[in-house]
PDB file of C-alpha atoms in Angstrom:
ATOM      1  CA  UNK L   1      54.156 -14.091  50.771  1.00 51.00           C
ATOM      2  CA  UNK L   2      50.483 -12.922  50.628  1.00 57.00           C
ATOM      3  CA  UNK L   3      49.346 -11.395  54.259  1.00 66.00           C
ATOM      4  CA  UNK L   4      46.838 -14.422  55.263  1.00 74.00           C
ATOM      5  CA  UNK L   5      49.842 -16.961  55.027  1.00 76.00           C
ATOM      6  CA  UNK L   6      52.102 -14.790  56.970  1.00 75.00           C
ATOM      7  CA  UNK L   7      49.374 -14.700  59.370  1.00 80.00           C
ATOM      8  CA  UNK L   8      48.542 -17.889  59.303  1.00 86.00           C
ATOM      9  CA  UNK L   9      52.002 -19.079  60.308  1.00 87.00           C
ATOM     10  CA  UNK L  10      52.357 -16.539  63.079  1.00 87.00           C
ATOM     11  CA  UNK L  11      49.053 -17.796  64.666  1.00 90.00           C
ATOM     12  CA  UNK L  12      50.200 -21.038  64.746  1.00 92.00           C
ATOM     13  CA  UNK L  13      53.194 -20.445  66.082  1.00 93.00           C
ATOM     14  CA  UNK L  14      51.316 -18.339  69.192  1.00 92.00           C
ATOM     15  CA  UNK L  15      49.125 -21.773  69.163  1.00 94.00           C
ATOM     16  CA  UNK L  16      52.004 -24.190  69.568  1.00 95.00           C
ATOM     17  CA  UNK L  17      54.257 -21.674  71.513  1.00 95.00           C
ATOM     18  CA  UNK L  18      52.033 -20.968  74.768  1.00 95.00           C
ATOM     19  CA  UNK L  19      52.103 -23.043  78.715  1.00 96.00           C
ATOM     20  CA  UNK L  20      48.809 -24.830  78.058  1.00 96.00           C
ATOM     21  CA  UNK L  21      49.782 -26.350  74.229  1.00 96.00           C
ATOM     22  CA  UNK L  22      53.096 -27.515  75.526  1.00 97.00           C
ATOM     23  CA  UNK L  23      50.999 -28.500  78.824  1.00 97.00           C
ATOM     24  CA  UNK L  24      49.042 -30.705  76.799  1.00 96.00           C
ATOM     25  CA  UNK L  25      51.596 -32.406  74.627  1.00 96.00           C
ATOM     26  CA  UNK L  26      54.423 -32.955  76.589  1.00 97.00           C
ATOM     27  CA  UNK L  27      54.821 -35.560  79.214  1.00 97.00           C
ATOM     28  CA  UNK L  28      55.302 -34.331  82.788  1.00 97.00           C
ATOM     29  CA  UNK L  29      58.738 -34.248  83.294  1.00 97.00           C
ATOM     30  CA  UNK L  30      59.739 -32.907  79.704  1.00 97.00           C
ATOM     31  CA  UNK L  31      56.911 -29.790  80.473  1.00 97.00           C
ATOM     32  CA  UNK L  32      58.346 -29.379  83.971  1.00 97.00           C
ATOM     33  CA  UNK L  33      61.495 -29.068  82.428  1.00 97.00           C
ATOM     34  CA  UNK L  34      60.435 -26.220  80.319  1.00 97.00           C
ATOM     35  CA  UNK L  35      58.377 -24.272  83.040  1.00 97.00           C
ATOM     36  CA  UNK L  36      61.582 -24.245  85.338  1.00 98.00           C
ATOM     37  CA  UNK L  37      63.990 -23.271  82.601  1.00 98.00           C
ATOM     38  CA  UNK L  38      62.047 -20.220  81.070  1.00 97.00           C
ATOM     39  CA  UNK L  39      62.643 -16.581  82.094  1.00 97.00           C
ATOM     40  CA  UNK L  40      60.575 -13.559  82.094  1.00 97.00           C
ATOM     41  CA  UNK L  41      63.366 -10.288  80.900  1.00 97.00           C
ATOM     42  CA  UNK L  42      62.242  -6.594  80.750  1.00 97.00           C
ATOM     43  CA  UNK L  43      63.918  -4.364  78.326  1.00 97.00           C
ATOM     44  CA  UNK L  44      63.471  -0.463  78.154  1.00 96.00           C
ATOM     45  CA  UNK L  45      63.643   1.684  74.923  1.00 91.00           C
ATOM     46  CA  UNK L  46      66.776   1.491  73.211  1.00 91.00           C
ATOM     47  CA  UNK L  47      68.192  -1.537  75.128  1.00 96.00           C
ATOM     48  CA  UNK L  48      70.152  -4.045  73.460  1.00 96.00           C
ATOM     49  CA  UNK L  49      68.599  -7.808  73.892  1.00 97.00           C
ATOM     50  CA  UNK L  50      72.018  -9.300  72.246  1.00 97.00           C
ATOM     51  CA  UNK L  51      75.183  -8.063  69.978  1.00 95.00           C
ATOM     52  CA  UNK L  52      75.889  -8.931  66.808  1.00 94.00           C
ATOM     53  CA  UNK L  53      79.097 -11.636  67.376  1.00 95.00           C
ATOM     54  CA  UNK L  54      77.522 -12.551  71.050  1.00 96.00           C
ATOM     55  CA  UNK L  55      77.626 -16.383  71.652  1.00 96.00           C
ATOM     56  CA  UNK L  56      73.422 -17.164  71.584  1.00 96.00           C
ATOM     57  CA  UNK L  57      72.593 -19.023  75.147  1.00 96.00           C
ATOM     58  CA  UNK L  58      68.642 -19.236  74.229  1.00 97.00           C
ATOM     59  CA  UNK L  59      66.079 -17.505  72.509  1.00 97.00           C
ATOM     60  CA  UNK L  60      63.710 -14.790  73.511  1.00 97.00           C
ATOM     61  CA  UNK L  61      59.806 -14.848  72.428  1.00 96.00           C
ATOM     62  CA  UNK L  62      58.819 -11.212  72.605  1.00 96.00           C
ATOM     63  CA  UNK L  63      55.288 -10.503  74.526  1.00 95.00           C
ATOM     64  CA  UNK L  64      55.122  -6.835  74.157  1.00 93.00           C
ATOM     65  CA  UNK L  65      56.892  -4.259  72.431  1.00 91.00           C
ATOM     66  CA  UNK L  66      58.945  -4.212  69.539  1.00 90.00           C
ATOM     67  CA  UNK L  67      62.588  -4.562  68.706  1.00 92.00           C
ATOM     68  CA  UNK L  68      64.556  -4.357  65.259  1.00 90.00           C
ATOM     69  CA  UNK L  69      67.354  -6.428  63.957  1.00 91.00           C
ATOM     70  CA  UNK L  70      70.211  -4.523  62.557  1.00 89.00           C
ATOM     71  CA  UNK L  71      74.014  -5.335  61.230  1.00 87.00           C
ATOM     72  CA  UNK L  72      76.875  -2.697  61.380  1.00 81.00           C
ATOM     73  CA  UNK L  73      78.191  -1.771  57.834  1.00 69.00           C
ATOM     74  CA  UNK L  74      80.357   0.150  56.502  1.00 63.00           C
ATOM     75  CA  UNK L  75      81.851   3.091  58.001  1.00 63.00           C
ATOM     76  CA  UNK L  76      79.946   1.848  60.808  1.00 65.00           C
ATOM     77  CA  UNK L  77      76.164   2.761  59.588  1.00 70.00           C
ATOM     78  CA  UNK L  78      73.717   0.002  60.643  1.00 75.00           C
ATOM     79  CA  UNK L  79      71.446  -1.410  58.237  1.00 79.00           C
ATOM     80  CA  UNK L  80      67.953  -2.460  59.639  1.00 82.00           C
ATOM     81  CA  UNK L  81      67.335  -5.696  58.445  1.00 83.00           C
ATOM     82  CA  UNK L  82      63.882  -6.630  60.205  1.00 84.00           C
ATOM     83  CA  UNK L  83      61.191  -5.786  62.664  1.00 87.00           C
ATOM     84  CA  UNK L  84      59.988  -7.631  65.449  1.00 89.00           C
ATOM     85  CA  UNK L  85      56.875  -7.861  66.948  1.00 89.00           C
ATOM     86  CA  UNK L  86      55.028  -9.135  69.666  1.00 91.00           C
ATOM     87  CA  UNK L  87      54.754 -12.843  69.563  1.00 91.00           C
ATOM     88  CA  UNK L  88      57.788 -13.290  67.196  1.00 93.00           C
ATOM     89  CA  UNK L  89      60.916 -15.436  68.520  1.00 95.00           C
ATOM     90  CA  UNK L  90      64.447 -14.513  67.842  1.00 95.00           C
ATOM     91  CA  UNK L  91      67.903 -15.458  68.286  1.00 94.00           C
ATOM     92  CA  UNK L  92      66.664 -19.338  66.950  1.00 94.00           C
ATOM     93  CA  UNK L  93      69.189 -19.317  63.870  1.00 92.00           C
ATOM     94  CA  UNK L  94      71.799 -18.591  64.861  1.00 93.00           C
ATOM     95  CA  UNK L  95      71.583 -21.222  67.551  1.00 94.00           C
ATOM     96  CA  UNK L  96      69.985 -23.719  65.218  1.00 93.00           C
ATOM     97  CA  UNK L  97      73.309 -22.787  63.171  1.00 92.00           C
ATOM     98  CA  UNK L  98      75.272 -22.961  65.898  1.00 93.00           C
ATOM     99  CA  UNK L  99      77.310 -20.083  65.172  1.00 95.00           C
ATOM    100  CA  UNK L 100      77.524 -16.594  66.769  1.00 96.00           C
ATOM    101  CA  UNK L 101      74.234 -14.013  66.201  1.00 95.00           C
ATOM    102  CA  UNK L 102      75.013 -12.186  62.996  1.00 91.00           C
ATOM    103  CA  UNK L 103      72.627  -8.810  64.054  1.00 92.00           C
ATOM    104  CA  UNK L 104      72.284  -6.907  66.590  1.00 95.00           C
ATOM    105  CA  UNK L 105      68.746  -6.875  68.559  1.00 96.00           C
ATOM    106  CA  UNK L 106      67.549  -3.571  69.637  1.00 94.00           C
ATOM    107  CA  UNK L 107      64.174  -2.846  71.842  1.00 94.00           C
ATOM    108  CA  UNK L 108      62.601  -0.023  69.693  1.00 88.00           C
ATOM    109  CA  UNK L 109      59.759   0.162  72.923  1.00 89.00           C
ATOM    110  CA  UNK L 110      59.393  -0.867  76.044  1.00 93.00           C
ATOM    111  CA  UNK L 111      59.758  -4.957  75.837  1.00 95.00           C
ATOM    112  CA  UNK L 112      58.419  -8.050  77.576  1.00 97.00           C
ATOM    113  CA  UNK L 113      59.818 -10.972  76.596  1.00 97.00           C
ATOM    114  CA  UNK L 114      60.003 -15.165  77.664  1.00 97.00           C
ATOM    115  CA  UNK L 115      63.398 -16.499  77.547  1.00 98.00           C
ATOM    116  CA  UNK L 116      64.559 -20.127  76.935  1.00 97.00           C
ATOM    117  CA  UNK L 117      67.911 -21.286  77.398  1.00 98.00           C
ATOM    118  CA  UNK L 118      69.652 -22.474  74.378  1.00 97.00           C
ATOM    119  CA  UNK L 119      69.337 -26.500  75.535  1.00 97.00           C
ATOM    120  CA  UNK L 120      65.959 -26.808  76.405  1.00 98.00           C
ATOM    121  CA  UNK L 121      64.934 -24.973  73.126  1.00 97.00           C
ATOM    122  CA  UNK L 122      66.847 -27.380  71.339  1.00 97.00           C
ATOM    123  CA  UNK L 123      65.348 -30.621  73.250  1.00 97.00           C
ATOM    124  CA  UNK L 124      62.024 -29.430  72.481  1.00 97.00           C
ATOM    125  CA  UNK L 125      62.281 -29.686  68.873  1.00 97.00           C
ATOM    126  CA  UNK L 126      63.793 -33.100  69.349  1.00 96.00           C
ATOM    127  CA  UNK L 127      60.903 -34.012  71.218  1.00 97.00           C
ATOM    128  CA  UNK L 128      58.083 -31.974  70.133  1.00 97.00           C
ATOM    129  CA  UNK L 129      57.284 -32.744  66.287  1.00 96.00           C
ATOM    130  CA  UNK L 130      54.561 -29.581  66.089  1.00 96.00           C
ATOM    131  CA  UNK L 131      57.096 -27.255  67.291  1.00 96.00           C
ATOM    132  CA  UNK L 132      60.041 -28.602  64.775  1.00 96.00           C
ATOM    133  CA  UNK L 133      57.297 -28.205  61.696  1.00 95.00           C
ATOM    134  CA  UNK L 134      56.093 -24.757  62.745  1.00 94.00           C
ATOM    135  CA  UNK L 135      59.335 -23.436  63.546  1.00 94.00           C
ATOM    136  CA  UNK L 136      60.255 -25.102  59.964  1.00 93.00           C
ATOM    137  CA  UNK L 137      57.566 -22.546  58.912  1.00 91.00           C
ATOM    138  CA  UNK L 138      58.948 -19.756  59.956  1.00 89.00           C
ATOM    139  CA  UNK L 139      62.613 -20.719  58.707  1.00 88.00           C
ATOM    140  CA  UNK L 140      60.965 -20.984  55.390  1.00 85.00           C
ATOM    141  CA  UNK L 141      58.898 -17.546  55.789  1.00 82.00           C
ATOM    142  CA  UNK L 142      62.218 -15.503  56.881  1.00 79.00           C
ATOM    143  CA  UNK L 143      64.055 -16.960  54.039  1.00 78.00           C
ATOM    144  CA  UNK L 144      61.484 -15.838  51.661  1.00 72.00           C
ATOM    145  CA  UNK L 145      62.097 -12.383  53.283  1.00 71.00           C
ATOM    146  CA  UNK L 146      65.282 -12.247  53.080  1.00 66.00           C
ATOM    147  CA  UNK L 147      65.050 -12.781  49.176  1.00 61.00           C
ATOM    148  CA  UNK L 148      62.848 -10.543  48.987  1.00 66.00           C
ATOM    149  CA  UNK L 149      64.383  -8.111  50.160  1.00 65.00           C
ATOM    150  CA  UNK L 150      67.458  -8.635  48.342  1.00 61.00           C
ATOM    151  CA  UNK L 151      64.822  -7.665  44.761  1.00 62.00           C
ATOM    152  CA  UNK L 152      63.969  -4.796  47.450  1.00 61.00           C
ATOM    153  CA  UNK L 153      66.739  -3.269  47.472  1.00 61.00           C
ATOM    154  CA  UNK L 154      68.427  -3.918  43.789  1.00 64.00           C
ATOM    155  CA  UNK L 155      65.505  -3.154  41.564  1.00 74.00           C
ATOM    156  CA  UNK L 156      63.377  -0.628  43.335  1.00 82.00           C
ATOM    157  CA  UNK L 157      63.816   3.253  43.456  1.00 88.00           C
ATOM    158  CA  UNK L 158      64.320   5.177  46.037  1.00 90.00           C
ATOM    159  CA  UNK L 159      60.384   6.121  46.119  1.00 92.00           C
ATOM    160  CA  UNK L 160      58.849   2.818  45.337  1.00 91.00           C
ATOM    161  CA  UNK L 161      61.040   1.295  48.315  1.00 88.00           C
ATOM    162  CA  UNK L 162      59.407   4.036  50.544  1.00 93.00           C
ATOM    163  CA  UNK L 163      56.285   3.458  49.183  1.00 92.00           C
ATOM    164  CA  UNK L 164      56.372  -0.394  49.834  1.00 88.00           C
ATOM    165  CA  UNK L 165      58.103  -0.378  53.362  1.00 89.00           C
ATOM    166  CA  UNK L 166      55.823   1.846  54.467  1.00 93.00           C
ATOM    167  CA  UNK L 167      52.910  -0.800  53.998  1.00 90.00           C
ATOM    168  CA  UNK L 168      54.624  -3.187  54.729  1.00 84.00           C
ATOM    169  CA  UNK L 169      55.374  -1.841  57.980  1.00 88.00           C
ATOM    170  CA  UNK L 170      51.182  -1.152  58.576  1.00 90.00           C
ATOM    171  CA  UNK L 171      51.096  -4.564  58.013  1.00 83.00           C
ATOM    172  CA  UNK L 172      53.639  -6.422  60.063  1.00 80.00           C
ATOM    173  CA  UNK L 173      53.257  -3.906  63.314  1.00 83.00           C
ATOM    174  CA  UNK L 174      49.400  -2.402  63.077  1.00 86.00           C
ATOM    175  CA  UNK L 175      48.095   0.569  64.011  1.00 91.00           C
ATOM    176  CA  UNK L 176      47.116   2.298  67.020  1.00 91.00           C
ATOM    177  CA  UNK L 177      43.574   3.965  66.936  1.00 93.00           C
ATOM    178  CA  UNK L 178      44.258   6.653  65.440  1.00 95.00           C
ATOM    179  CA  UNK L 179      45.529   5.034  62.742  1.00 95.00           C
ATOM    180  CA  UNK L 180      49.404   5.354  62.907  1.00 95.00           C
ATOM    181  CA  UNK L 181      51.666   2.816  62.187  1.00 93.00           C
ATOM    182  CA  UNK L 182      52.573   1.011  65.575  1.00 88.00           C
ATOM    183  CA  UNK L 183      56.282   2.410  65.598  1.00 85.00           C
ATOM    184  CA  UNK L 184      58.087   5.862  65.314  1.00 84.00           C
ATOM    185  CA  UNK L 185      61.105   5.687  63.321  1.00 88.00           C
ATOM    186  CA  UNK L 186      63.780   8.491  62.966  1.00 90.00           C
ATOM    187  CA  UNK L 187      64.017  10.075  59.650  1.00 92.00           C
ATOM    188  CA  UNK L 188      67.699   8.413  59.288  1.00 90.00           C
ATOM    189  CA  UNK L 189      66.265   4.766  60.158  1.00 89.00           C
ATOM    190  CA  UNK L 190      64.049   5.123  57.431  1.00 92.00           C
ATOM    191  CA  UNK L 191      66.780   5.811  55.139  1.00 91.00           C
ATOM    192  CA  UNK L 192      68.406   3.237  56.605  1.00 86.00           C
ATOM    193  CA  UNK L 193      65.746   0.695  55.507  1.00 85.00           C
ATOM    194  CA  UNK L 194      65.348   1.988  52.228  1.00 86.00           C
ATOM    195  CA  UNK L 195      68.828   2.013  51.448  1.00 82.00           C
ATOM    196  CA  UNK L 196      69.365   6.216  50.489  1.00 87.00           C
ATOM    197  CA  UNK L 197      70.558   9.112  52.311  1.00 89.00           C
ATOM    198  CA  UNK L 198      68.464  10.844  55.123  1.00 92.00           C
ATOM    199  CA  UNK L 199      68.264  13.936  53.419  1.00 94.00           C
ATOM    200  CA  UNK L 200      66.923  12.031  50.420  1.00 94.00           C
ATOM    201  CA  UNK L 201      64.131  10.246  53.031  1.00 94.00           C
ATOM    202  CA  UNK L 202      63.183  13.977  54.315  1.00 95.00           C
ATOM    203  CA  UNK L 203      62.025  14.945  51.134  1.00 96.00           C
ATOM    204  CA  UNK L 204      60.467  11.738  50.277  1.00 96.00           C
ATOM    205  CA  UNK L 205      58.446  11.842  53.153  1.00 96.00           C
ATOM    206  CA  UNK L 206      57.358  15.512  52.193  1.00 96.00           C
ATOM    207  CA  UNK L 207      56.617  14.633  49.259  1.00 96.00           C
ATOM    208  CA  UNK L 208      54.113  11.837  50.172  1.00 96.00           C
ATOM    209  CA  UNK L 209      52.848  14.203  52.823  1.00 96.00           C
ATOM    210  CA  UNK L 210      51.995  17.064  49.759  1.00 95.00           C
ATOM    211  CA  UNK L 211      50.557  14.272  47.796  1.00 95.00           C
ATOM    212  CA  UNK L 212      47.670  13.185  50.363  1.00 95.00           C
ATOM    213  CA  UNK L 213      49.181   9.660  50.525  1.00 96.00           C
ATOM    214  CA  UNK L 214      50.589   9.543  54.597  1.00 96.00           C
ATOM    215  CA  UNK L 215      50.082  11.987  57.630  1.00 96.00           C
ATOM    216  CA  UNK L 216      52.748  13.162  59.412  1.00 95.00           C
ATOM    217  CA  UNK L 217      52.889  13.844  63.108  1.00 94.00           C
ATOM    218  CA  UNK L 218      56.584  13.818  64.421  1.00 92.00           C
ATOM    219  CA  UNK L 219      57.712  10.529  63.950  1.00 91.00           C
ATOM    220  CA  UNK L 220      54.658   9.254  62.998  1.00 93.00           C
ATOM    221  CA  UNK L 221      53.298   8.248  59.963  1.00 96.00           C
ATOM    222  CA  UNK L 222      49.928   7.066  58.521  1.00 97.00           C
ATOM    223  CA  UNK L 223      48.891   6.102  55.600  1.00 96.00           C
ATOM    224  CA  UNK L 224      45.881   7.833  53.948  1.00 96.00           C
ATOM    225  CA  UNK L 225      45.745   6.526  50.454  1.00 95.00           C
ATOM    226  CA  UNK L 226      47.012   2.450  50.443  1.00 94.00           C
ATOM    227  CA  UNK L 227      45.842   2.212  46.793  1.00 94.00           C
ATOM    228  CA  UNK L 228      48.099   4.815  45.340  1.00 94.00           C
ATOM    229  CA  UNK L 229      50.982   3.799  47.869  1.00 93.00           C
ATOM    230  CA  UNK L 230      50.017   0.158  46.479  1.00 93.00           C
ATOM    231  CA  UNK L 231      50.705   1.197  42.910  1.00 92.00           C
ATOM    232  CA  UNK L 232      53.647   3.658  43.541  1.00 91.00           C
ATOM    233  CA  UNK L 233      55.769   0.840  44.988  1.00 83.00           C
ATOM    234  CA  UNK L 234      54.508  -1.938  42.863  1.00 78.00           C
ATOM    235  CA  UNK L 235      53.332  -4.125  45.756  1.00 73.00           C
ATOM    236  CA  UNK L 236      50.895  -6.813  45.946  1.00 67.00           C
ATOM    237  CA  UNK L 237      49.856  -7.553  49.632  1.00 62.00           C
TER     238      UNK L 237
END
């Protein structure tokens, strides 16, 4: 999906999902219901906001920070399946499903986040027809992802897959002013996400470093030359 739909969805969503929009479309009691049931949670680096196989009882909207969804494989090596990011909602599938989560969520920062029990989430969307459509949205966008991925992984080397997460990284979390991507990963979650050894990610990441294409410092990474990293990975943004 090109970057200004993506973004387009996820500011609506931040429109529709907010105090004063559901302030101004629901009736009294239905809003007060809402303010009373939602939760403010703290989570520190590294802390788990649910299991993979936990029972969902609501869904958390993420405020600041960032967290990752992962799912245990074999020999017990997780497999990052997505980022989140400030403003993004999780745990709403699996409930919509109504079926245990499927991936563990991990804070990968300090986190803020709103929480809202499972059965007032779920009355809202019966009741609040802009919600249901934009959430509908974001079903639609994830799904896309997930396919995505899927071509990702299959028909991509090693390098072009490094070359493309990297941006799209950049693009999903931002920078911070000096122009790092908004996350430090280990070397061996970045093989993780790219689907290769971490050995095989060290020397990728070299690699891009000797070419002039990303900066290096510790865990983090910046990217110096998007056009080339563009045309290594095959990616259209």
């Amino acid at each position: 999906m090109p970057q200004e739909q993506q973004i387009a969805i996820e500011e609506r969503f931040a429109k529709i999902f907010n105090d004063e929009s559901f302030r101004e479309r629901l009736n009294t009691e239905d809003f007060e219901k809402y303010i009373n049931a939602k939760k403010k949670f703290s989570f520190g680096k590294h802390d788990v906001i649910f299991e993979d196989g936990e029972t969902p009882k609501g869904v958390f909207v993420l405020e600041k920070g960032a967290a990752k969804l992962s799912k245990s494989g074999a020999f017990g090596k997780d497999q990052i399946l997505r980022f989140i990011k400030e403003g993004d909602i999780i745990g709403y599938r699996s409930l919509l499903c109504g079926e245990n989560f499927q991936a563990k969520a991990e804070a990968m920062t300090d986190i803020e986040a709103t929480f809202l029990p499972a059965d007032v989430f779920m009355y809202l969307l019966e009741v609040d027809s802009q919600l249901s459509f934009v959430m509908l949205q974001k079903i639609s966008y994830e799904l896309g992802e997930s396919s995505n991925t899927i071509t990702f992984l299959a028909q991509k080397t090693v390098r072009e897959r490094l070359a493309e997460i990297l941006l799209l990284l950049e693009q999903k979390l931002g920078t911070d002013p000096e122009g790092f991507i908004k996350i430090s990963l280990t070397r061996e979650e970045i093989a993780n996400i790219i689907g290769t050894a971490t050995e095989s990610a060290i020397r990728l990441i070299s690699e891009f470093k000797g070419d002039h294409l990303i900066e290096v410092d510790g865990r983090n990474i910046k990217i110096l030359n998007h056009e080339k990293l563009m045309k290594l990975g095959h990616v259209v943004l």
